Tab-separated table of C-alpha atoms and ligand atoms in Angstrom:
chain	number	residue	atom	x	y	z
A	30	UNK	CA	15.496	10.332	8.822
A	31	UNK	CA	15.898	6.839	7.572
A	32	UNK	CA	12.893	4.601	9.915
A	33	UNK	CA	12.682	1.089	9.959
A	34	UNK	CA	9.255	-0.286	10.667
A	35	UNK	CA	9.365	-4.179	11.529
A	36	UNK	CA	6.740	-6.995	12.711
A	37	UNK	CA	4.246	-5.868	10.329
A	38	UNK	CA	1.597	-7.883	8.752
A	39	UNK	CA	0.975	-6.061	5.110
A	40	UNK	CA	-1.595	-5.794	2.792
A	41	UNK	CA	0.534	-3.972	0.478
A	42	UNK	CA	-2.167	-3.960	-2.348
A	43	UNK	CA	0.708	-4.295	-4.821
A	44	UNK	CA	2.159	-7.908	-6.530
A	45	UNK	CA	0.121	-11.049	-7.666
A	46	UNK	CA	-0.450	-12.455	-3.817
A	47	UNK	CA	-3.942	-11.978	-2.957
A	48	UNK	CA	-3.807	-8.569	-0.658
A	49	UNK	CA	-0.334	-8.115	-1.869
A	50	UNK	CA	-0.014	-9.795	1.472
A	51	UNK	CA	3.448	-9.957	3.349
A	52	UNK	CA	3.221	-11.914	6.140
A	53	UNK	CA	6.613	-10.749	8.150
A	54	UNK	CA	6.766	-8.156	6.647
A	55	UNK	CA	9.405	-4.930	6.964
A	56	UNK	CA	9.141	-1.404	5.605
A	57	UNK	CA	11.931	1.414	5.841
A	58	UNK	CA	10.913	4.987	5.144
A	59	UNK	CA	13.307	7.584	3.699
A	60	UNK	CA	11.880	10.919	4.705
A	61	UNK	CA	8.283	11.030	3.347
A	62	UNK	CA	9.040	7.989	1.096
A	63	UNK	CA	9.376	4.429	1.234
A	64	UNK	CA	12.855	2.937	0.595
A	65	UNK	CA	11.832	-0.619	0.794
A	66	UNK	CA	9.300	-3.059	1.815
A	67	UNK	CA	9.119	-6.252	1.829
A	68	UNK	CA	9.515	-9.915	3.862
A	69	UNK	CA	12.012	-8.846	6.831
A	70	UNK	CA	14.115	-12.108	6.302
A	71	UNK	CA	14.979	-10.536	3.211
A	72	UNK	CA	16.134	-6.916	4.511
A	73	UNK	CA	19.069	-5.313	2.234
A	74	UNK	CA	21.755	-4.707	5.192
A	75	UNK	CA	23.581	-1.851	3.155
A	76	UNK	CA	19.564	-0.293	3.993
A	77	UNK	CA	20.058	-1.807	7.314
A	78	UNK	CA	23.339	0.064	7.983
A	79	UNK	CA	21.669	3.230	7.595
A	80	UNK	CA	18.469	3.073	9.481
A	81	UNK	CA	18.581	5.746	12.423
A	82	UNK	CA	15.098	4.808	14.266
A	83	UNK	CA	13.276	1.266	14.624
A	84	UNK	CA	9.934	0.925	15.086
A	85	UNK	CA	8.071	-2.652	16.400
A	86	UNK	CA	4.739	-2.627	14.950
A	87	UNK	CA	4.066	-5.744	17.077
A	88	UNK	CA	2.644	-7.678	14.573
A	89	UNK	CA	-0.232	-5.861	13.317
A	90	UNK	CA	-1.809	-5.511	9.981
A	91	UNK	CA	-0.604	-2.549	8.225
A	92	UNK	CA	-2.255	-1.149	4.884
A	93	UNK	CA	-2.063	2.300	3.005
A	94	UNK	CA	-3.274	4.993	4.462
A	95	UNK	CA	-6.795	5.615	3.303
A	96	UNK	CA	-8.189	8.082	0.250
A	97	UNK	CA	-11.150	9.528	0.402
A	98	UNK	CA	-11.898	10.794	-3.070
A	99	UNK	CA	-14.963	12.713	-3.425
A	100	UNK	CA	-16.544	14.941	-0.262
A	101	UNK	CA	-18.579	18.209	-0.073
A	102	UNK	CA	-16.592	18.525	3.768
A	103	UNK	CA	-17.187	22.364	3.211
A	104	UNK	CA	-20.855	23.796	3.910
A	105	UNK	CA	-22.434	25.650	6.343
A	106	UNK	CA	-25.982	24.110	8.194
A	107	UNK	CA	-27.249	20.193	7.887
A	108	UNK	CA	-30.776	18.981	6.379
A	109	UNK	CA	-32.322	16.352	8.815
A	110	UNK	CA	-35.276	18.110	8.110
A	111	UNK	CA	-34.911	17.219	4.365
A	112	UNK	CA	-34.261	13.908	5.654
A	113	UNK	CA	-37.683	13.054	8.018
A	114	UNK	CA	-39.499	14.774	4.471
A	115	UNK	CA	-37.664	11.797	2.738
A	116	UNK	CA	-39.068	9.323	4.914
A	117	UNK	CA	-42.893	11.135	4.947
A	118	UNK	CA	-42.199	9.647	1.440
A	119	UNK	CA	-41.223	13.046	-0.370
A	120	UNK	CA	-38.772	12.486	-3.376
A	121	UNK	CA	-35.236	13.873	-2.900
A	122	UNK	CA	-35.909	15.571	-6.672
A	123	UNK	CA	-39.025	17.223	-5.575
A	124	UNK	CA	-37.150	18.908	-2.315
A	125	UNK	CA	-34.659	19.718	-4.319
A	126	UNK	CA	-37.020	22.050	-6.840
A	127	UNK	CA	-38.887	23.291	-4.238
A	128	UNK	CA	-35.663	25.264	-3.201
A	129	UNK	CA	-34.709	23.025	-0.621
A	130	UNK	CA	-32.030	20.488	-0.879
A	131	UNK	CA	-28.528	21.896	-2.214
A	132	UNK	CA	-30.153	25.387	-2.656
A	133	UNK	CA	-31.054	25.164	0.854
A	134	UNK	CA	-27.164	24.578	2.251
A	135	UNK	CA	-25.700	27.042	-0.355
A	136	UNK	CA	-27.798	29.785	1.669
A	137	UNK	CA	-26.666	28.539	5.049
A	138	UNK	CA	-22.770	28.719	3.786
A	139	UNK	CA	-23.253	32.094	2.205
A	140	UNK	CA	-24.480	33.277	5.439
A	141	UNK	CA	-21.204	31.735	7.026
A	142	UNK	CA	-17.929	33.460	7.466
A	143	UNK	CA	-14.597	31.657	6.164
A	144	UNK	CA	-13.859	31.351	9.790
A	145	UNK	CA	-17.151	29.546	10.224
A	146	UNK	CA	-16.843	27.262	7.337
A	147	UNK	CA	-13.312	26.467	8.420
A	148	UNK	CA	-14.166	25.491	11.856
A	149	UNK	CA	-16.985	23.298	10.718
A	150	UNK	CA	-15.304	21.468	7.854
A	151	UNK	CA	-12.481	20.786	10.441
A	152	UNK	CA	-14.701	19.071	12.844
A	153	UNK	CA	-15.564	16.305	10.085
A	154	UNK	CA	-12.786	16.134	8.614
A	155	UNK	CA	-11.179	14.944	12.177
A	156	UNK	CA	-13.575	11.895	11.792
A	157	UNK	CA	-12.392	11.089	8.804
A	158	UNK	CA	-8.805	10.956	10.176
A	159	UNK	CA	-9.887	9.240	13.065
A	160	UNK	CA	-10.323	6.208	10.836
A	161	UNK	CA	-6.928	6.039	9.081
A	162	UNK	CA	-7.771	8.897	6.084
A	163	UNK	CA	-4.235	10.643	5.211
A	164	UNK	CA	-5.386	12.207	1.521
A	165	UNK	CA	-8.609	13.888	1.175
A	166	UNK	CA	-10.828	15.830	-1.981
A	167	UNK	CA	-12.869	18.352	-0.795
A	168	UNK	CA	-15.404	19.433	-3.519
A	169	UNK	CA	-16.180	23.136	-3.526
A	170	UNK	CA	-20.092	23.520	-4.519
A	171	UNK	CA	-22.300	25.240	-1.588
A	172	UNK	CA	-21.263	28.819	-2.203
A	173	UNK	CA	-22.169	29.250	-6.031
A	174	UNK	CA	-20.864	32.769	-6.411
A	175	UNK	CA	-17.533	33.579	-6.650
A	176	UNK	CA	-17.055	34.955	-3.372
A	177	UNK	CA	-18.324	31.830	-1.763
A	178	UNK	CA	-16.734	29.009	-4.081
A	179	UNK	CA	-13.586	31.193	-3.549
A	180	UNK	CA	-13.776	30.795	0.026
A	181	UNK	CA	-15.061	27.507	0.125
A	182	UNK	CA	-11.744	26.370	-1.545
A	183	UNK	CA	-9.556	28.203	0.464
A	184	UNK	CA	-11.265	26.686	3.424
A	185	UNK	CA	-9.915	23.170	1.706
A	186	UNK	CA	-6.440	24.213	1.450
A	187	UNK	CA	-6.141	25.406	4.599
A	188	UNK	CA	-7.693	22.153	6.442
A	189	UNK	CA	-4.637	20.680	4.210
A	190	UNK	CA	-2.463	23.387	6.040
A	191	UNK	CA	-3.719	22.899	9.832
A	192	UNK	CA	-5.150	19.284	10.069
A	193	UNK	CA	-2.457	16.251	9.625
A	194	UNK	CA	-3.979	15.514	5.980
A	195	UNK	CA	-3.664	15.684	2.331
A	196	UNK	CA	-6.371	17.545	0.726
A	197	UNK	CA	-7.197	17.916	-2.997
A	198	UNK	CA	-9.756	20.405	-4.108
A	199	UNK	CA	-12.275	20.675	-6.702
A	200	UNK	CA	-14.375	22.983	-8.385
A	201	UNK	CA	-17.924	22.446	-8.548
A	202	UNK	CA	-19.302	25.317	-9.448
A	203	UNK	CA	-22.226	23.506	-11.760
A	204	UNK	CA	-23.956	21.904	-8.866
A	205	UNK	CA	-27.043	23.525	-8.615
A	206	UNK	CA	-28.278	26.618	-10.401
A	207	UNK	CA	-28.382	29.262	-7.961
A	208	UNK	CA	-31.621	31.382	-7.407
A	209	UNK	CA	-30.308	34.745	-8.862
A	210	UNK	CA	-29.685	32.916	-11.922
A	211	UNK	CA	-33.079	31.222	-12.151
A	212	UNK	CA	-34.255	30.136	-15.809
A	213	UNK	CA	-30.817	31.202	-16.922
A	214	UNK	CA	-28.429	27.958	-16.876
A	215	UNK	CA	-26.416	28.647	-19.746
A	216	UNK	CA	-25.555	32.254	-18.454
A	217	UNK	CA	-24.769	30.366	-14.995
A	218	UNK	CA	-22.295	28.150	-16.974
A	219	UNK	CA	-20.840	30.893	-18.417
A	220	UNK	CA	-20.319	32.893	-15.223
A	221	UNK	CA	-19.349	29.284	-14.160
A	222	UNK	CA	-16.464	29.307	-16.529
A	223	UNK	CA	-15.185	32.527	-16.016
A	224	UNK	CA	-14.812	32.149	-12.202
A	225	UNK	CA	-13.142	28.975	-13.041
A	226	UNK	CA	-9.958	30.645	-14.640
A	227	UNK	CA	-10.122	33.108	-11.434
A	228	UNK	CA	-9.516	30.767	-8.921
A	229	UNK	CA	-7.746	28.455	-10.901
A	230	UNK	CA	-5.076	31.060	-11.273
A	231	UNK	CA	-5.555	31.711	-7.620
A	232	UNK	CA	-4.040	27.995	-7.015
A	233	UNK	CA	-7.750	26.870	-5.623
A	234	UNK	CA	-8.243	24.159	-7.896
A	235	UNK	CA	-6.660	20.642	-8.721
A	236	UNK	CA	-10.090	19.277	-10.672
A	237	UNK	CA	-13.242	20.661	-11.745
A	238	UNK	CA	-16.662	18.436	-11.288
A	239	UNK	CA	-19.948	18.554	-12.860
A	240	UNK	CA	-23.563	17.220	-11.666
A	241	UNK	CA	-24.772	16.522	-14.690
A	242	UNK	CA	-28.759	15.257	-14.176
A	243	UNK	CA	-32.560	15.986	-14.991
A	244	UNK	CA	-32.296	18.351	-11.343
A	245	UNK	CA	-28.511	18.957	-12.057
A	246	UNK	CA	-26.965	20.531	-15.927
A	247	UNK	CA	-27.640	18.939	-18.899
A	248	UNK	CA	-24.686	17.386	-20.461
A	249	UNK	CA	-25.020	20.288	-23.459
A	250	UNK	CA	-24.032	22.567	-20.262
A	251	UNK	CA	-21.483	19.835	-18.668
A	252	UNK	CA	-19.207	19.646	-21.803
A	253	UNK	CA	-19.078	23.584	-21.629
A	254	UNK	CA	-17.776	23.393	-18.439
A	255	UNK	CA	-15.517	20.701	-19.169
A	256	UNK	CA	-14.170	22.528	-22.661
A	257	UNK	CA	-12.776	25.340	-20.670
A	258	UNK	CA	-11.372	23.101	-17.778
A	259	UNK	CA	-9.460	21.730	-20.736
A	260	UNK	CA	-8.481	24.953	-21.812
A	261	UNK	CA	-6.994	25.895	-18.240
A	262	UNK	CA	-5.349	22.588	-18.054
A	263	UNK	CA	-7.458	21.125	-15.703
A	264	UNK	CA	-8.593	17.551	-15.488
A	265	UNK	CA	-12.217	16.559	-15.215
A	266	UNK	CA	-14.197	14.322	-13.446
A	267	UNK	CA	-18.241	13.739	-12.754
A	268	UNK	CA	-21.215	13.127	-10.929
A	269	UNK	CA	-22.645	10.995	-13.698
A	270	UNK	CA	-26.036	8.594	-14.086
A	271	UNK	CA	-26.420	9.133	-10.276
A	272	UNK	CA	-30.391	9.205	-10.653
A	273	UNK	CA	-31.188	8.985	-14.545
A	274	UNK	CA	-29.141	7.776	-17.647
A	275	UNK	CA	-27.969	11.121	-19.231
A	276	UNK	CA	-25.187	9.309	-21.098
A	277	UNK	CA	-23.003	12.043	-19.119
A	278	UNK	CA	-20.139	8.843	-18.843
A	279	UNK	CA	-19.618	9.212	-22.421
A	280	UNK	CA	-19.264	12.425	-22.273
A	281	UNK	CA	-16.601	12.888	-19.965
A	282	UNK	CA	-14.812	9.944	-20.991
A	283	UNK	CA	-14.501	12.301	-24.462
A	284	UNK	CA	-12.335	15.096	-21.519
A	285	UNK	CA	-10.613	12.133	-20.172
A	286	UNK	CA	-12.174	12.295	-16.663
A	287	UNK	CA	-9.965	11.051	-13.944
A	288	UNK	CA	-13.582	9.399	-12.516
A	289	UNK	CA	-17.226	8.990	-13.136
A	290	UNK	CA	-19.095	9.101	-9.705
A	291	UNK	CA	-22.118	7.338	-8.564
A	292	UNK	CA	-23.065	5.419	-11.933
A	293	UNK	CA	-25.996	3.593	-10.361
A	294	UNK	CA	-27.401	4.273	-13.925
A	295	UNK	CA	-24.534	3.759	-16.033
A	296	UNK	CA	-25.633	1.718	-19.263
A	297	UNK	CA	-23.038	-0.451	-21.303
A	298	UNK	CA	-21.819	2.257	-23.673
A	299	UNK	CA	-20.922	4.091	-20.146
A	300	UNK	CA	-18.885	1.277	-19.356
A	301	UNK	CA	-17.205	0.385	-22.749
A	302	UNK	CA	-16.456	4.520	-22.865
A	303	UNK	CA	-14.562	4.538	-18.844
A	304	UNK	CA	-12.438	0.990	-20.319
A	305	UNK	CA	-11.565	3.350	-23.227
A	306	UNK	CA	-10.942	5.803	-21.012
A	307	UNK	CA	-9.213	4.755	-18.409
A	308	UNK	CA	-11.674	6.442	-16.090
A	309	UNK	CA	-11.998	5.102	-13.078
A	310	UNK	CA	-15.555	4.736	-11.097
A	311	UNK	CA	-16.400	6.243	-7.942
A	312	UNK	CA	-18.851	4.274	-6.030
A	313	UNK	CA	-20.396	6.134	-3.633
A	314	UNK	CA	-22.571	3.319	-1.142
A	315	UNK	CA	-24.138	5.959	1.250
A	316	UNK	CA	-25.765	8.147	-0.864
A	317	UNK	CA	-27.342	5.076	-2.127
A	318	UNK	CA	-28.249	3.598	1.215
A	319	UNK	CA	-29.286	7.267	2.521
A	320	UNK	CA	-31.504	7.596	-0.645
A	321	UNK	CA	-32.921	4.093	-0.336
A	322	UNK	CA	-32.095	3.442	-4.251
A	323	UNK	CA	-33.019	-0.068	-5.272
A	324	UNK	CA	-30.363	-0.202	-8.933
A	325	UNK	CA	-27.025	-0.627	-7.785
A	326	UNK	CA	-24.320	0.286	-10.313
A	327	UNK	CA	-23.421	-2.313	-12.668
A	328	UNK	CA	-20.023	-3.926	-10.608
A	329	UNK	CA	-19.982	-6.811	-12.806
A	330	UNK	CA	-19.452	-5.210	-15.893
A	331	UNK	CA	-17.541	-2.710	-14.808
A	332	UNK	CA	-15.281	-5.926	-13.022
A	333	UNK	CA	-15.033	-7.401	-16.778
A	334	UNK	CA	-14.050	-4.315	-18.441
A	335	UNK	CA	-11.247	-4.428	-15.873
A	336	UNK	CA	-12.610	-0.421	-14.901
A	337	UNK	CA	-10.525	0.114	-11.652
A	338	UNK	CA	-13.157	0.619	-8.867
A	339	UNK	CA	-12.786	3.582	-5.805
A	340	UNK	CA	-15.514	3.978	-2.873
A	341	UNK	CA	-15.798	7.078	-0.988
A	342	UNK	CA	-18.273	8.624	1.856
A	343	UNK	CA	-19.346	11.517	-0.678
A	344	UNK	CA	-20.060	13.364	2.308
A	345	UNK	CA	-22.634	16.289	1.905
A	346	UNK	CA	-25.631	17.402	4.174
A	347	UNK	CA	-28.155	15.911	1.665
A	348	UNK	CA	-27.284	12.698	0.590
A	349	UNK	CA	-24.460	10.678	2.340
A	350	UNK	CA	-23.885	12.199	5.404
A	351	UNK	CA	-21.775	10.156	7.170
A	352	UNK	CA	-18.133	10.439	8.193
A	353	UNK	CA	-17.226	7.069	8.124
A	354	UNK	CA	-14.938	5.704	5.439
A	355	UNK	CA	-14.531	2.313	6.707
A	356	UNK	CA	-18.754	2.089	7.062
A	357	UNK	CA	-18.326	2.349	2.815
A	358	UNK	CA	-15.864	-0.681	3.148
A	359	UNK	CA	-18.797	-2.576	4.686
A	360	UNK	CA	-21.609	-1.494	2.330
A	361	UNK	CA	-19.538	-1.585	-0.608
A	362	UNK	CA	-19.473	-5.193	0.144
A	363	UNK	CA	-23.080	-5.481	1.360
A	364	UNK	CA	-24.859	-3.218	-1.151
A	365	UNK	CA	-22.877	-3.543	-3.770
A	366	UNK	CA	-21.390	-7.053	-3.881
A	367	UNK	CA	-17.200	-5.975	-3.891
A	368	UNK	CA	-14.898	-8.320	-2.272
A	369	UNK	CA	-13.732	-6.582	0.754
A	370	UNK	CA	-10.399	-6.592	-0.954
A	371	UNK	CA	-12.142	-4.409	-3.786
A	372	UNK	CA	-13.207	-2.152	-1.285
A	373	UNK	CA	-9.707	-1.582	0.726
A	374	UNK	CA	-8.528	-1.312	-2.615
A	375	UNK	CA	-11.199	1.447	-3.361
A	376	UNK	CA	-10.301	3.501	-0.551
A	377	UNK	CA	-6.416	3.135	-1.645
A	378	UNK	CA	-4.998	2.685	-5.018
A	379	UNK	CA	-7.940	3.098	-7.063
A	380	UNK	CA	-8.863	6.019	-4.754
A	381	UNK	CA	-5.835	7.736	-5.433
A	382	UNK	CA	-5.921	7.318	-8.825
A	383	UNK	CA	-9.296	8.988	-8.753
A	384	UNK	CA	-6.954	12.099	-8.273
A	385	UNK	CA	-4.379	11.890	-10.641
A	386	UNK	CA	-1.914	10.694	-8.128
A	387	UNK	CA	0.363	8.260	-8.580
A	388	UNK	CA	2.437	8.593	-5.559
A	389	UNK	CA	0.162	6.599	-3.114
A	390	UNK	CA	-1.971	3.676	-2.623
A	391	UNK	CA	0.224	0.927	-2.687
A	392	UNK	CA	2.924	0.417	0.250
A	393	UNK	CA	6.128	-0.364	-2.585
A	394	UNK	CA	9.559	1.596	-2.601
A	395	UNK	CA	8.876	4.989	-4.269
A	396	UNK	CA	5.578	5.498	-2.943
A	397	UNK	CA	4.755	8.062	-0.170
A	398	UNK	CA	5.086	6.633	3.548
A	399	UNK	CA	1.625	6.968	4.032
A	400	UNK	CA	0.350	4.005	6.190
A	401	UNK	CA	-2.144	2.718	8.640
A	402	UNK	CA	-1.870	0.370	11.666
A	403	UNK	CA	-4.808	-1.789	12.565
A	404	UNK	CA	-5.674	-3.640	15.499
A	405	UNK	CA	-7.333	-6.318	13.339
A	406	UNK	CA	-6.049	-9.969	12.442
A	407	UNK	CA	-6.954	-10.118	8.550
A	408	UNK	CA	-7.952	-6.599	6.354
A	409	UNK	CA	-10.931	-8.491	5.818
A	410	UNK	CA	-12.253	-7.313	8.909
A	411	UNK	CA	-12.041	-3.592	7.355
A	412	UNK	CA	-15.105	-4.296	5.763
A	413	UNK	CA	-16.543	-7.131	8.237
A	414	UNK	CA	-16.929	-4.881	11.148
A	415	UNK	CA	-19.241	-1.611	10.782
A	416	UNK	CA	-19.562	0.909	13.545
A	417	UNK	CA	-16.001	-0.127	14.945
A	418	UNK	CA	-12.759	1.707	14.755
A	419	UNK	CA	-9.374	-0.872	15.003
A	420	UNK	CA	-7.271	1.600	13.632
A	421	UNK	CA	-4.014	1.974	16.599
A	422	UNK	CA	-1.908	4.523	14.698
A	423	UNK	CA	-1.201	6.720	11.275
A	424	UNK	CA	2.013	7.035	9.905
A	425	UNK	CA	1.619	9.910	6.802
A	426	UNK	CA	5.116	11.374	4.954
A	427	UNK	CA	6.973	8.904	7.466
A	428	UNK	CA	6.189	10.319	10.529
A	429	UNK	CA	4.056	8.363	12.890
A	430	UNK	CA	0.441	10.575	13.778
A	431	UNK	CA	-1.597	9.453	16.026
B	522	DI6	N1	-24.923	14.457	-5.868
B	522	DI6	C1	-25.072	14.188	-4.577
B	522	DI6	O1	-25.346	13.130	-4.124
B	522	DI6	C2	-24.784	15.393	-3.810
B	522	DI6	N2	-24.398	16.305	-4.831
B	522	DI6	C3	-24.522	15.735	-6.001
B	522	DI6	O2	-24.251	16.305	-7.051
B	522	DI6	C4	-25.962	15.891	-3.066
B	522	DI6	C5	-25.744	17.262	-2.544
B	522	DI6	C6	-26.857	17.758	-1.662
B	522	DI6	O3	-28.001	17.260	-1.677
B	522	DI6	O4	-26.571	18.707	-0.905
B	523	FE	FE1	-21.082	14.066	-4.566
């Protein structure tokens, strides 16, 4: 089916104009691609000749659809507990060795049954493509035993399956060391590294992730993990300087990490390592804001390094747990200090690059016919606006959604 979408206002995110803007703008889809966009006054008419099915977007603003690049959707329980400790003025490091925190949610999902964990990832994940999300990663991480990462990850594929929505999964089996492994981390990477190659020849896993930190593995343990990711093939990425320096950036810049992820600590040599790199980082604005940190990561030098910048809810039951992507627009910008520009362009190209894809991101011919349709007047008001939803419809693979 050859569509032809007109009357659309585009931030394509692609070209020198600020936005990639195209004011009249046209797109025709070919299938689950697009064929062409551009200014309708300048519409090929052999393209024109072929179009079966016209669309009048009525002059709304259309951009990509949106990425979100790193989530823990899969789990089992919630901690609001955890989170009225936190405010009693309890440190999210001490909760976390006292067996709560992530110990406490990897009991609640291996409690769960697949079904269970299905039907509760599904319910967030709708939120998240309530707001214009049409590719998703979903981090495994909360079962931390074979059986339970295993069925954590097929949980991901199938939301891919049954909800309208691209989903990429990773394995994070070094999250936490679980209890039946206590004061024996390196044995837990190993077992971490066999079970790797198990459900990576399974089909479970596009990435594999790390938390490398003082509560986390030490990066000793991390590059471990990473050498036999390397050795399946897999490509790498991090939770890295999230609450202390552990020069962990460095270190997976070394694997060639797809992203570092939270970086509130990341020091200079983290930076010059992700320009060498190519790594892109993950900023991750509600885990800050949930956590009331006070060091932001450092945008500006990461901005003159040229480091190509992604946001992303990082959804999970103990530190971000919110499913609002477009909310991390707006605190990108007010925490952080991106130009809402940077942050659409976080959620979209940068995002997708995040994940290795280069199919998506950017509304240009080749790409994937993934878009959204706001009910907004400039994308700036993406960001502007928090706690409001403008989006009016979802196209994904060509066909229109919602
Ligand atoms: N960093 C985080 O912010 C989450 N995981 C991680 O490695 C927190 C996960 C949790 O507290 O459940
Ligand atoms: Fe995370």
């Amino acid at each position: 089916m050859t569509v032809l979408w007109t009357n659309a206002r585009i931030a394509s995110l692609s070209g020198p104009a600020p936005w990639g803007w195209i004011e009249q703008g046209a797109l025709i889809s070919q299938a689950e691609r697009l064929l062409w966009v551009g200014p309708a006054a300048d519409l090929p008419a052999e393209l024109l000749a072929n179009v079966e099915q016209r669309h009048d977007l009525g002059g709304a603003v259309v951009t990509p659809g949106l990425i979100d690049c790193h989530t823990h959707l899969v789990y089992a329980g919630q901690r609001s507990a955890e989170f009225e400790q936190c405010l009693q003025g309890v440190a999210y490091e001490d909760i976390a060795r006292a067996g709560g925190g992530i110990r406490a949610t990897v009991a609640a999902t291996r409690a769960a049954s697949e079904t269970e964990l299905f039907e509760l990832a599904a319910r967030r994940l709708r939120y998240l493509l309530a707001e214009g999300v049409t590719t998703v990663e979903i981090k495994s991480g909360y079962g931390l035993n074979l059986a339970t990462e295993a069925a954590c990850l097929r949980v991901a594929r199938r939301l891919g399956v049954e909800l309208d929505v691209e989903v990429r999964s990773t394995f994070l089996g070094a999250h936490a060391l679980p209890p039946e492994f206590t004061g024996r981390p390196d044995d837990y990477v190993s077992a971490v590294c066999d079970w790797m190659a198990r459900l990576h020849a399974d089909g479970l896993v596009d990435a594999v992730d790390a938390f490398c930190e003082g509560i986390g593995f030490t990066p000793a343990q991390t590059r471990r993990v990473f050498e036999a990711a390397s050795a399946l093939g897999l490509p790498v990425k991090l939770h890295a300087e999230q609450l202390s320096d552990q020069g962990a950036t460095q270190l997976a810049c070394e694997f060639k990490a797809l992203s570092c992820d939270h970086l509130e600590h990341l020091s200079l040599a983290g930076v010059q390592a992700m320009v060498a790199a190519g790594t892109v980082a993950v900023l991750l604005p509600g885990a800050y804001y949930f956590l009331r940190e006070t060091q932001a990561p450092p945008v500006d030098a990461l901005r003159a390094g040229g480091v190509p910048i992604a946001i992303s809810t990082d959804h999970n039951p103990g530190t971000s747990p919110t499913l609002s992507l477009l909310l991390m627009l707006n605190m990108a910008c007010t925490l952080f200090r991106l130009t809402p520009e940077e942050a659409l362009r976080g959620v979209t190209v940068n995002a997708a690059q995040a994940l290795g894809l280069h199919d998506r991101g950017q509304l240009v011919a080749g790409q994937r016919a993934d878009f959204c349709v706001w009910d907004i007047e400039h994308p700036n008001e993406l960001a502007y606006f928090f706690g409001r939803n403008p989006l009016r419809q979802v196209v994904r693979a060509g066909v229109i959604r919602t």
